[in-house]
Rosetta silent file (secondary structure, phi, psi, omega in degrees, C-alpha in Angstrom):
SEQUENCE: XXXXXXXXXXXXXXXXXXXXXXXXXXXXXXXXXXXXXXXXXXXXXXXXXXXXXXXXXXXXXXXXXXXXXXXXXXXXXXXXXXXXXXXXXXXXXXXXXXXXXXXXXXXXXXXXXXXXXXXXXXXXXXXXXXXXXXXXXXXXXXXXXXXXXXXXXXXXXXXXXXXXXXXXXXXXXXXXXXXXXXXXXXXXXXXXXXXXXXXXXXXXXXXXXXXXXXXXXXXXXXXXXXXXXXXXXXXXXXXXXXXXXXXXXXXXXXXXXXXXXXXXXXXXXXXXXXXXXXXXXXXXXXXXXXXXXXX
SCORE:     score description
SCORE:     0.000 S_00000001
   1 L     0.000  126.828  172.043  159.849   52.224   99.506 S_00000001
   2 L   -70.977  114.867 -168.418  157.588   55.207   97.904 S_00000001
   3 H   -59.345  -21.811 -169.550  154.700   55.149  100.022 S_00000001
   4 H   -91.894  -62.329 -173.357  152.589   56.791   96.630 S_00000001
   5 H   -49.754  -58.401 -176.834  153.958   53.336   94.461 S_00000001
   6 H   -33.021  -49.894 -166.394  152.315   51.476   97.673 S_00000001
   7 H   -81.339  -48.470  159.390  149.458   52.860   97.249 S_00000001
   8 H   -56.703   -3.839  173.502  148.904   52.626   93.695 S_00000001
   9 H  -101.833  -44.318  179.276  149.486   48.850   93.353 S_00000001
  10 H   -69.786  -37.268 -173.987  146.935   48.263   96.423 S_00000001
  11 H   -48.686  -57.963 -174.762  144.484   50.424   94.560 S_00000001
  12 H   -69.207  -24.791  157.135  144.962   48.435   91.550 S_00000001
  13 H   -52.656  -38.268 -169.996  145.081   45.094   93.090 S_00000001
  14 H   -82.449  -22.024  177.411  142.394   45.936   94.991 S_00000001
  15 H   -95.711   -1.870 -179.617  139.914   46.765   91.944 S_00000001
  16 H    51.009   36.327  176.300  142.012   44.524   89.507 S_00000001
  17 L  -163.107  107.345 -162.029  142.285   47.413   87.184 S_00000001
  18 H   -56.694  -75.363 -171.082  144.841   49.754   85.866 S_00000001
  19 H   -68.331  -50.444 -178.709  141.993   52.192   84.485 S_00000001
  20 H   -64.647    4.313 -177.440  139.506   51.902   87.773 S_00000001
  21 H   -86.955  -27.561 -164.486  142.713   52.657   89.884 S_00000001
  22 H   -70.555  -28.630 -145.845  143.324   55.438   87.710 S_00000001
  23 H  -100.859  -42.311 -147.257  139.538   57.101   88.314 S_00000001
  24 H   -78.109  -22.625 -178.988  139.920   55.922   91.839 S_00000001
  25 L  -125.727   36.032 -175.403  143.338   58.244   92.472 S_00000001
  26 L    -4.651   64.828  158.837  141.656   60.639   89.631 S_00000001
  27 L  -102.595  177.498  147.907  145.373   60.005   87.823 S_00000001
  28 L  -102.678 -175.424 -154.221  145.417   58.592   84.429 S_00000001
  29 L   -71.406  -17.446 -166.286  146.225   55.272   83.856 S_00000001
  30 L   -92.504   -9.629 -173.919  149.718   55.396   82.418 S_00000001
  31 L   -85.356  -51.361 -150.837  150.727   57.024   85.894 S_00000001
  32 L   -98.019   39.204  167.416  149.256   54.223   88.272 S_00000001
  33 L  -114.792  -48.226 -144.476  151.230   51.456   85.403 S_00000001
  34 H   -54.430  -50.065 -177.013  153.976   53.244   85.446 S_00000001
  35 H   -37.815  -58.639 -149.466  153.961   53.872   89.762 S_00000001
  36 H   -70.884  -64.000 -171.778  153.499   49.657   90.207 S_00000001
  37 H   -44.577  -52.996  163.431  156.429   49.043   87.820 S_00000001
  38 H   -74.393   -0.200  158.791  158.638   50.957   89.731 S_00000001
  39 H   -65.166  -37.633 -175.202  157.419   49.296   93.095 S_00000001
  40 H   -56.067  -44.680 -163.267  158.238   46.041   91.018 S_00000001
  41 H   -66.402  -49.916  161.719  161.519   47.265   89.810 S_00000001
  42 H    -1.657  -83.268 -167.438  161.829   48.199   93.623 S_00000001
  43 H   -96.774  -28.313  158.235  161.447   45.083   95.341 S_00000001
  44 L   114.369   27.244 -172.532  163.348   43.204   92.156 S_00000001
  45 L  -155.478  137.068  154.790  160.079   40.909   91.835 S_00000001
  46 L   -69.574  157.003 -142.478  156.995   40.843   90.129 S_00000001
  47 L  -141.362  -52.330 -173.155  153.733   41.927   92.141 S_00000001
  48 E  -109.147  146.871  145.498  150.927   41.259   89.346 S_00000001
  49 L   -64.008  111.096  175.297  150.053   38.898   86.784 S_00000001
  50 L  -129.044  147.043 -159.266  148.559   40.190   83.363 S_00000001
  51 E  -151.765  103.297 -157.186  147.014   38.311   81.515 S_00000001
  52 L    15.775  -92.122 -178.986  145.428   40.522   78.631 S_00000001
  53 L   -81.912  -51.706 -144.640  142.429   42.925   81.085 S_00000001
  54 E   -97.037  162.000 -142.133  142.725   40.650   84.048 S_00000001
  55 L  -100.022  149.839  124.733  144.457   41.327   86.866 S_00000001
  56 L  -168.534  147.040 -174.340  146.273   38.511   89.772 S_00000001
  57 E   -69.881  138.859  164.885  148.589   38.765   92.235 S_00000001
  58 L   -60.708 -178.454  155.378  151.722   36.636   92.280 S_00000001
  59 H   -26.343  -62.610 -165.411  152.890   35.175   95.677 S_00000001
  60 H   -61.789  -49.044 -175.475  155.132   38.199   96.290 S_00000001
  61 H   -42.737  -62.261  177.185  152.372   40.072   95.078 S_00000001
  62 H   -55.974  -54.462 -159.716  149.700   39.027   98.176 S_00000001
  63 H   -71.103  -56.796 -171.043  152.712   39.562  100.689 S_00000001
  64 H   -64.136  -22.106 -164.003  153.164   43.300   99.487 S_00000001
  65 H  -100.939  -18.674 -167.905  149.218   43.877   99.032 S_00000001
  66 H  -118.354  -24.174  157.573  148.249   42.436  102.261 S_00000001
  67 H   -74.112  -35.928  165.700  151.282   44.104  104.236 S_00000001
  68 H   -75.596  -10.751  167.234  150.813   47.285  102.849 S_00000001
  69 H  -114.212   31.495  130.910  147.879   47.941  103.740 S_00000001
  70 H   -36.844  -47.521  173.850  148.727   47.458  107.250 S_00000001
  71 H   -72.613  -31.633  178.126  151.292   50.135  106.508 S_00000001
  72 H   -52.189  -57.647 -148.250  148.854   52.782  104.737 S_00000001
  73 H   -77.998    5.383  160.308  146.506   52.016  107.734 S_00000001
  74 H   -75.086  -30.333 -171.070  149.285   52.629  109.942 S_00000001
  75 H   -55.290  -84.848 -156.599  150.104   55.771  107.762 S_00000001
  76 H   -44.351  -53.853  171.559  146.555   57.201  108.035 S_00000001
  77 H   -13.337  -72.094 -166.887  147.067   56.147  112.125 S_00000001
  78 H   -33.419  -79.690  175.661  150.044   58.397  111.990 S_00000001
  79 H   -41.807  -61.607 -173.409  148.581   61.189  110.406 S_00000001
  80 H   -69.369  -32.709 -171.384  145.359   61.961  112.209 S_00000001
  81 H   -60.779  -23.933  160.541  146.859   61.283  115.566 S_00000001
  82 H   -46.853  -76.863 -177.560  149.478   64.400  114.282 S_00000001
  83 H   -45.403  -21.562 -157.462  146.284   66.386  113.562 S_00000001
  84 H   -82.806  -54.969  169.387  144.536   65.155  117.110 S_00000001
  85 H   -31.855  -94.909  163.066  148.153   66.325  118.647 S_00000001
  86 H    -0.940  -63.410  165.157  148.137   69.617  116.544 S_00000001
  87 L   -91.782    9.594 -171.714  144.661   70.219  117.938 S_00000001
  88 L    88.617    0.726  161.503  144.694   69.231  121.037 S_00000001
  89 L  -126.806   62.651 -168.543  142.912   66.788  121.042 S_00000001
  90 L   163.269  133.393  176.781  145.201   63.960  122.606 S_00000001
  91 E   162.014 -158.433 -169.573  149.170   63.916  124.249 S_00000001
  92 E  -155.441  125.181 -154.404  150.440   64.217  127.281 S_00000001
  93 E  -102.831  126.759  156.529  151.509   67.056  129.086 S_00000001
  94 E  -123.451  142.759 -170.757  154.317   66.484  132.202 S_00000001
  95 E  -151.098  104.658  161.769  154.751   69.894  133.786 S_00000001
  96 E   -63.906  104.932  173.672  157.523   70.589  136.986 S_00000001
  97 L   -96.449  112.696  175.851  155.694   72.284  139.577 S_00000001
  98 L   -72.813  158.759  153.968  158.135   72.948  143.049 S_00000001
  99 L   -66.942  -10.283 -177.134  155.626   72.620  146.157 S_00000001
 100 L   -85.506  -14.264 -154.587  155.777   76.361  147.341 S_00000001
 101 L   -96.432  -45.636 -171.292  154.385   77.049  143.703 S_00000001
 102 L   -32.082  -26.811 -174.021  151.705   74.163  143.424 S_00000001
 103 L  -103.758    5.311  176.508  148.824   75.674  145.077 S_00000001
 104 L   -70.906  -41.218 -177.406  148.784   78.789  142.967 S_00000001
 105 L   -56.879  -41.378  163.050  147.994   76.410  139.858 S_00000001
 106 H   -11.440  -59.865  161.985  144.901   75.047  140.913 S_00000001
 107 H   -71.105  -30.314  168.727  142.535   77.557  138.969 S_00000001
 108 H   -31.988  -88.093  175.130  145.481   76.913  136.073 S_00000001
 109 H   -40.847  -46.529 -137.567  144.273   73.198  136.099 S_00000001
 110 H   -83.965  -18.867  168.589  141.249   73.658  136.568 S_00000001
 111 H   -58.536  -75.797  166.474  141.329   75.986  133.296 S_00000001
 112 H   -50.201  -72.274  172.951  143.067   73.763  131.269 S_00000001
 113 H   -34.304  -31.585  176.845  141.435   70.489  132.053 S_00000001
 114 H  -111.001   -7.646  177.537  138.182   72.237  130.574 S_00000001
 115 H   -86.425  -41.016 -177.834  139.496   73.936  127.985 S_00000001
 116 L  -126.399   79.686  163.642  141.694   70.732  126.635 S_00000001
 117 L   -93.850   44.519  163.690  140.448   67.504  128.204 S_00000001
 118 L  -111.402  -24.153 -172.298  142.023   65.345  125.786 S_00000001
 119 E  -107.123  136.224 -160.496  145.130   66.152  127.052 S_00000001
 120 E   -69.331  133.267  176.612  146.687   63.981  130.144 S_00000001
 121 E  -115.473  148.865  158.618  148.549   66.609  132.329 S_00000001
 122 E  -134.691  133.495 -140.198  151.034   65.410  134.648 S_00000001
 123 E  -104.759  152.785 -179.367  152.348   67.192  137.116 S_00000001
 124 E  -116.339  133.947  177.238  156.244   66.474  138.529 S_00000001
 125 L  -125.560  137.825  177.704  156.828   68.511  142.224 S_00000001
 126 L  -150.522  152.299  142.002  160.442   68.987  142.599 S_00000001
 127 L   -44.893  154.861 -156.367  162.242   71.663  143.815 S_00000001
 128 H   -97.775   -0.330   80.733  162.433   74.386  141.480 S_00000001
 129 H    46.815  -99.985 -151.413  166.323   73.678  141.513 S_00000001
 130 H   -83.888  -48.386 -174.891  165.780   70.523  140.150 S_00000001
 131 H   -53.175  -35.590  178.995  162.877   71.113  137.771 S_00000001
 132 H   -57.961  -57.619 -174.265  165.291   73.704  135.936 S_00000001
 133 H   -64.246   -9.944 -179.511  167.936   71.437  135.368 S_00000001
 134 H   -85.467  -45.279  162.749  165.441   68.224  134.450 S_00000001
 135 H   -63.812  -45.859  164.066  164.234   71.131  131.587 S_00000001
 136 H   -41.884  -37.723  175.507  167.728   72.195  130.870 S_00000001
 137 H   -76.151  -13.556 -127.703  168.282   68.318  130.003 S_00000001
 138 L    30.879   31.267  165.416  165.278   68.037  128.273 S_00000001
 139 L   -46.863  -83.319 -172.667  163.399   65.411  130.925 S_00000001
 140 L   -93.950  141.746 -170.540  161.205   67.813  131.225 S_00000001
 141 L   -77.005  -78.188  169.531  159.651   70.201  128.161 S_00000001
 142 E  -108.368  160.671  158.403  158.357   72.719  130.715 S_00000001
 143 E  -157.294  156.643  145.795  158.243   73.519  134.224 S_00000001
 144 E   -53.733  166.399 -173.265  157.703   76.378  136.935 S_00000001
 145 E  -174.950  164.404  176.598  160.206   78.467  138.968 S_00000001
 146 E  -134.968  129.501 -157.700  160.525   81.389  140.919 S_00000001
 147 L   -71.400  169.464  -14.862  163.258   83.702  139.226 S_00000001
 148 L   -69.311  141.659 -177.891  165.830   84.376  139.125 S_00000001
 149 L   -90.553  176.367 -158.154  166.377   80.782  137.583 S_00000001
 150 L   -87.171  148.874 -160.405  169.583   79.598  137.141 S_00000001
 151 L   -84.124  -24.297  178.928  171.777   81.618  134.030 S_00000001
 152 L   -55.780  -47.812 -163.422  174.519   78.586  133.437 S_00000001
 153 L   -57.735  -22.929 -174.050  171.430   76.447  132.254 S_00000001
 154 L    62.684   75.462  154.849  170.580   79.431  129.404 S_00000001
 155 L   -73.998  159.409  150.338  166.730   78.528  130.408 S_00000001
 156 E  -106.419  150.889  165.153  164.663   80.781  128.519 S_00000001
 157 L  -133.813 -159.974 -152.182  161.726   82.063  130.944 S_00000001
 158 L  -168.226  108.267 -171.224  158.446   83.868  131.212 S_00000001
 159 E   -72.672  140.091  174.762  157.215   85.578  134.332 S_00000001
 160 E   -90.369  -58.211 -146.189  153.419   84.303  135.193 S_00000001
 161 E  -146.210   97.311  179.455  153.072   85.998  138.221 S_00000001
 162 E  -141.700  159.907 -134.544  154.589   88.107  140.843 S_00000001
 163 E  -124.846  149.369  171.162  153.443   88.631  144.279 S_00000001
 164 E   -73.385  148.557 -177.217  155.016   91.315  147.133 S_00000001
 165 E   -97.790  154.106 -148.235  156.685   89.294  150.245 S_00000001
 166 E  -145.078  128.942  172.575  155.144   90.051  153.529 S_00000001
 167 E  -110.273  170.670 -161.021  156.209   89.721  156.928 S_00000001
 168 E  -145.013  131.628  167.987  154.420   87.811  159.466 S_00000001
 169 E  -117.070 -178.606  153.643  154.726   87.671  163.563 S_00000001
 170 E   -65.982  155.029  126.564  152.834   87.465  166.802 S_00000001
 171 L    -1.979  107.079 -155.612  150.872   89.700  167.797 S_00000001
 172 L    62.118   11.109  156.984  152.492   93.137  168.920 S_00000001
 173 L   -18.763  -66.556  152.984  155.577   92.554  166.832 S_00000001
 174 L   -73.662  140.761  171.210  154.638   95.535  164.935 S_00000001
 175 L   -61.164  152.399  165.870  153.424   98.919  166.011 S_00000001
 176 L   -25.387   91.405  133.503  149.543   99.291  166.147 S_00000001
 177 L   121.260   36.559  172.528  147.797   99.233  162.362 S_00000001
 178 L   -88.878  135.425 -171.120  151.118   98.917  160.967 S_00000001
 179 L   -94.301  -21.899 -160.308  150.706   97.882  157.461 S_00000001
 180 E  -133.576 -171.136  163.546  154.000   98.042  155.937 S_00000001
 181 E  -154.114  138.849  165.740  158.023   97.500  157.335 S_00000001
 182 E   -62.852  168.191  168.264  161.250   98.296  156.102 S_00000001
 183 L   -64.319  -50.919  173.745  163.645   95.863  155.232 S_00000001
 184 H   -45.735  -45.883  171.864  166.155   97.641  157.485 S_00000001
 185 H   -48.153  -13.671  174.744  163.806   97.263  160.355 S_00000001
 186 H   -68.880  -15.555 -163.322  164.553   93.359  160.033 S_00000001
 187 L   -43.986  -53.042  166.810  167.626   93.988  161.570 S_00000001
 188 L  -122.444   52.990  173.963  166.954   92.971  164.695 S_00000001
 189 L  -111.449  136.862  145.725  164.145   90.599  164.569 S_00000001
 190 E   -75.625  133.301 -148.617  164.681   87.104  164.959 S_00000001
 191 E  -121.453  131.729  155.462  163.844   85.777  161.134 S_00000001
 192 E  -100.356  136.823 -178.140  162.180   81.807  160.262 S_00000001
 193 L  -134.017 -161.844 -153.224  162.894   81.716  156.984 S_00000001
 194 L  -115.280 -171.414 -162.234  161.992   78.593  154.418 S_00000001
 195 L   -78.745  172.481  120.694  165.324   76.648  153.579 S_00000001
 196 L     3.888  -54.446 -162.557  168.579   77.434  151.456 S_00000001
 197 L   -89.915    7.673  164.761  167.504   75.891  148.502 S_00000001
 198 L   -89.081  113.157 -162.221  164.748   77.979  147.928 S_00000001
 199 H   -55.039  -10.351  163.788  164.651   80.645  145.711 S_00000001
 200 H   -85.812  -46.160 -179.828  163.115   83.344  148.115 S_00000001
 201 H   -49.444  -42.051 -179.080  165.514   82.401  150.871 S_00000001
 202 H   -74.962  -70.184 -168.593  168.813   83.359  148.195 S_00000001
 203 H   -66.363    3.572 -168.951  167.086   86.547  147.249 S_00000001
 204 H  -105.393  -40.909  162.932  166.099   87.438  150.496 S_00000001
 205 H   -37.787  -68.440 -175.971  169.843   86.884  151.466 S_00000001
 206 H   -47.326  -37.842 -175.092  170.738   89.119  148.718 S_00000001
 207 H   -51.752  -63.007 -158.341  168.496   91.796  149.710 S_00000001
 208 H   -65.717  -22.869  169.215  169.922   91.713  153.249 S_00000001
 209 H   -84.223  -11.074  171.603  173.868   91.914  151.966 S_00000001
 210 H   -97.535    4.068 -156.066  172.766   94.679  149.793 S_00000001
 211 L  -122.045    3.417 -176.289  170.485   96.480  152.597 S_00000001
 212 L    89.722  -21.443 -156.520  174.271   96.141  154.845 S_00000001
 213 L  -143.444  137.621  148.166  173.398   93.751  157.571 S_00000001
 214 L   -39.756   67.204 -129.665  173.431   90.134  158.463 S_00000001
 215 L   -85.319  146.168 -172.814  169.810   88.926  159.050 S_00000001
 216 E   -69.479  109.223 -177.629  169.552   87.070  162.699 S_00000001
 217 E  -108.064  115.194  148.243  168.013   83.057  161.294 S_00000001
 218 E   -74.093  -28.951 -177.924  166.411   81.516  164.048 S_00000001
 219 E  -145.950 -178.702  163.654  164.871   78.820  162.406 S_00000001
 220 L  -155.163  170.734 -164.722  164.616   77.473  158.527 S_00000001
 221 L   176.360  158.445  178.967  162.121   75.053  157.857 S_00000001
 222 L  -111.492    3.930 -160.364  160.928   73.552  153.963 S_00000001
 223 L  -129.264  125.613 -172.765  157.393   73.646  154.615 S_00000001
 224 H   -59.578  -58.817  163.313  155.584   77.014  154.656 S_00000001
 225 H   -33.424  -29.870  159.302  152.941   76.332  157.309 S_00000001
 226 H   -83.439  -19.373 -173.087  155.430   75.828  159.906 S_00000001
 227 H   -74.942  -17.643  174.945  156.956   78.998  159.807 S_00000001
 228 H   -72.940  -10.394 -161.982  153.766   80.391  160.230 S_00000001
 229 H   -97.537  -54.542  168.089  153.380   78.039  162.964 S_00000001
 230 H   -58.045  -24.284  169.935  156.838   79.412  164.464 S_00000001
 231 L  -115.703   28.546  159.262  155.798   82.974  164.260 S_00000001
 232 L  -114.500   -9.966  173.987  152.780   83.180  165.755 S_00000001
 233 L   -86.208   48.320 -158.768  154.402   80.989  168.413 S_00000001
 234 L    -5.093   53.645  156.403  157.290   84.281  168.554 S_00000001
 235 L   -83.691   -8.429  170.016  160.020   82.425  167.697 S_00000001
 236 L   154.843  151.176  154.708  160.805   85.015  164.589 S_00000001
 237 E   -41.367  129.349  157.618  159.250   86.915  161.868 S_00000001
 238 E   -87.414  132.785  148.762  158.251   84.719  158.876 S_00000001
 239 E  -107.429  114.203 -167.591  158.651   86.474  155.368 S_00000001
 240 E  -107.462  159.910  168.512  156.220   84.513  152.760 S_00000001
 241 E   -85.729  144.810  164.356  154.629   85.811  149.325 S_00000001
 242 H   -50.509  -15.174 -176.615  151.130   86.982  149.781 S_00000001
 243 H   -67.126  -32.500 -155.162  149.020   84.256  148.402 S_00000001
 244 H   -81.138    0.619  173.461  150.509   82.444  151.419 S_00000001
 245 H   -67.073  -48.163 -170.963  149.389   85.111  153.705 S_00000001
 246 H   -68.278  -33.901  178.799  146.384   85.143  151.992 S_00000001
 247 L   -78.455   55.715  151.292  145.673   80.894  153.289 S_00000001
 248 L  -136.319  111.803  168.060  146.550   81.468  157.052 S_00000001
 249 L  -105.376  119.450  153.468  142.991   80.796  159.149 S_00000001
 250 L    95.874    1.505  174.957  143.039   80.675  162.632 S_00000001
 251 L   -87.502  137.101  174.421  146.845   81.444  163.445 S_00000001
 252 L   -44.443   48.491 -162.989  147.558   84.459  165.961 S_00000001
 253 E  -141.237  164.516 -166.506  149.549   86.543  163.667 S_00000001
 254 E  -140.772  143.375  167.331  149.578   89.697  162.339 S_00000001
 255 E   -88.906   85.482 -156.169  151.137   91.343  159.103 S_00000001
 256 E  -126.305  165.698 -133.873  153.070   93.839  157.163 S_00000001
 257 E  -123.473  127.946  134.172  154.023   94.107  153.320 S_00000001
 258 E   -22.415   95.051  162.539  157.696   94.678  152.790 S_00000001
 259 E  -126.704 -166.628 -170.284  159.108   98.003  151.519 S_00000001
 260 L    37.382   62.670   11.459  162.152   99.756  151.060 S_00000001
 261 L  -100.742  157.089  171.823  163.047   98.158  148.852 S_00000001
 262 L   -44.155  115.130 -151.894  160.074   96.309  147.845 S_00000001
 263 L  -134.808  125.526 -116.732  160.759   92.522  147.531 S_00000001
 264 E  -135.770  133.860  156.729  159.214   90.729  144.836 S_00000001
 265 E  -144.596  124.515 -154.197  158.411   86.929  144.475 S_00000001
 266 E  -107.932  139.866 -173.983  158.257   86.216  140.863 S_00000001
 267 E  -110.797  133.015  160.379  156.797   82.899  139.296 S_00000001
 268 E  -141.112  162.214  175.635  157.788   81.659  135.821 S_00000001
 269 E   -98.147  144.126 -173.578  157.495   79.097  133.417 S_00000001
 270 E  -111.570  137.376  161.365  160.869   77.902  132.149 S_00000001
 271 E  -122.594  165.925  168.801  161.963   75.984  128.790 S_00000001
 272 L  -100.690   32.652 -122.364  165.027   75.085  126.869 S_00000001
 273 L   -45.603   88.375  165.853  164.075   76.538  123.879 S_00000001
 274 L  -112.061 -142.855 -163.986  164.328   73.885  121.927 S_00000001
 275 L   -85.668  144.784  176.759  161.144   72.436  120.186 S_00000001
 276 L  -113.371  126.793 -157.083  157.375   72.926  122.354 S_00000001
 277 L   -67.967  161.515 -161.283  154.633   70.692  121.585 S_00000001
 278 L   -50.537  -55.414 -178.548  151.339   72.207  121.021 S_00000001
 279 L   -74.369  -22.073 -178.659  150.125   71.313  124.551 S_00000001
 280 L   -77.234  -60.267 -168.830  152.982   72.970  126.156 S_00000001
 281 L   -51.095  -10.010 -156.735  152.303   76.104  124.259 S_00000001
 282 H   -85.467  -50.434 -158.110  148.524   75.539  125.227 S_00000001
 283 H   -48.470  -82.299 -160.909  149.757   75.277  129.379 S_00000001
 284 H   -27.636  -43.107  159.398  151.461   78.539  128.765 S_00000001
 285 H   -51.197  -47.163 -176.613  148.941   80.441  127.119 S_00000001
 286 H   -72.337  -65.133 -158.033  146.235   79.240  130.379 S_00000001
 287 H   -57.948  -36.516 -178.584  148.725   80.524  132.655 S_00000001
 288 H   -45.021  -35.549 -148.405  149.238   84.107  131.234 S_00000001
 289 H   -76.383  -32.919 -161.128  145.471   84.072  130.918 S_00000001
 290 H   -93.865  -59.347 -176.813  144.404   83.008  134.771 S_00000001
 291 L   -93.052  -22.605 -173.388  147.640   84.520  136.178 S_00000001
 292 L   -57.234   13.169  162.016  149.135   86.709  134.190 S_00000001
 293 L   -53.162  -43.755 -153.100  147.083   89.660  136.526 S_00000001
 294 L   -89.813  -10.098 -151.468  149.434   89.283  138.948 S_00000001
 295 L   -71.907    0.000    0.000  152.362   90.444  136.196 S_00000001
């Protein structure tokens, strides 16, 4: 059905006039005759009565005049709720956040939420693993990761953020005001390191088959706070990104920043690039802006 014939037959039904429908859709009148005939010719039925000036609906007539304009006012529905979408102001957001990533986001949110508080954000914590491949399927429209993500999905990504990794012991671990360590120097340290399926555990692996040696794992753990918990008790060297360095109050431990080579933990946002609603392009945009420092 042409939604423009709809509309010209309620106009004229509703004023009972050919010529005020015409002023009313500033058309002329031979336009809005012609428009209702082919809605008649349409539906195979007559919709009006004429009877010289005056105007009345048949039967058929009332069912199409009183359904359509359910349908305009669904139409118009349609429309601004595009435009609210468009601007932002109303949708829904779902955004995969792993838990190692989650507390970096905080000023993110806190950013967003005042900048667009029409739009509901909801956040999915997964592993970052799983959050690729729920965006590779398209579950999810975006999520975080910490690169490299994986190349069979063909993600496209976007770095946010990237932070130096840092190792962390007891007390006298490390020589006296030492600030920094090689990698090689790991050699023979017992290492807690965060689990397999974490992307800093696989790159830290790599590092260590590319640095020659076999790193000693004493412990593996999923939750960052215990290994910090494990190396200030000397059960092994933790290696963490600095913000998480930067959160440890009241544990015995002391630090030094990775070099040689420097080892990098990089945060990104990931897509499939297929199409990204408005709000996702919105998220993306906060994060560059809050984090994108760190680049």
């Amino acid at each position: 059905m042409d939604i423009r014939s709809l509309r010209y037959f309620i106009e004229t039904a509703r004023l009972s006039s050919f010529t005020q429908a015409a002023e009313k859709l500033h058309v002329t009148q031979s336009t809005v005759s012609k428009m209702v005939r082919q809605l008649e010719a349409e539906l195979a039925t007559p919709l009006l009565l004429r009877d010289g000036r005056q105007l009345a609906l048949t039967d058929t007539g009332r069912v199409v005049f009183d359904r359509g304009q359910e349908m305009l006012a669904t139409l118009r529905l349609l429309v601004q709720e595009v435009q609210d979408t468009r601007a932002l102001r109303q949708g829904t957001l779902t955004v995969g956040i792993p838990p190692m990533i989650n507390l970096l986001f905080t000023p993110v949110l806190k950013a967003f939420r005042k900048r667009h508080p029409e739009i509901a954000l909801v956040l999915a914590e997964d592993t970052g693993q799983v959050i690729e491949q729920r965006v590779a399927s398209g579950e999810l429209e975006i999520g975080m990761t910490v690169l490299p993500s994986d190349p069979s999905l063909e993600l496209v990504t976007m770095p946010v953020a990237s932070y130096p990794i840092w190792a962390l012991g007891m007390p006298g671990t490390f020589r006296k005001k030492q600030a920094t360590i090689r990698l090689k120097s790991l050699r023979d340290m017992p290492l807690v390191l965060l689990n397999d399926d974490f992307a800093l555990t696989r790159s830290l692996l790599r590092r260590f088959d590319e640095a020659g040696f076999a790193p000693t794992i004493a412990a593996q753990s999923g939750q960052w706070d215990w290994l910090v918990a494990m190396a200030s008790a000397g059960l092994g060297v933790a290696l963490l990104p600095e913000p998480f360095i930067e959160r440890i109050a009241g544990e015995p431990v002391e630090a030094a920043r990775v070099i040689e080579p420097e080892i990098s933990w990089d945060v990104a946002q990931v897509w499939n690039g297929r199409y990204q609603s408005h709000a996702a392009t919105a998220w993306m945009l906060v994060c560059q802006e809050i984090l994108g420092k760190r680049l």
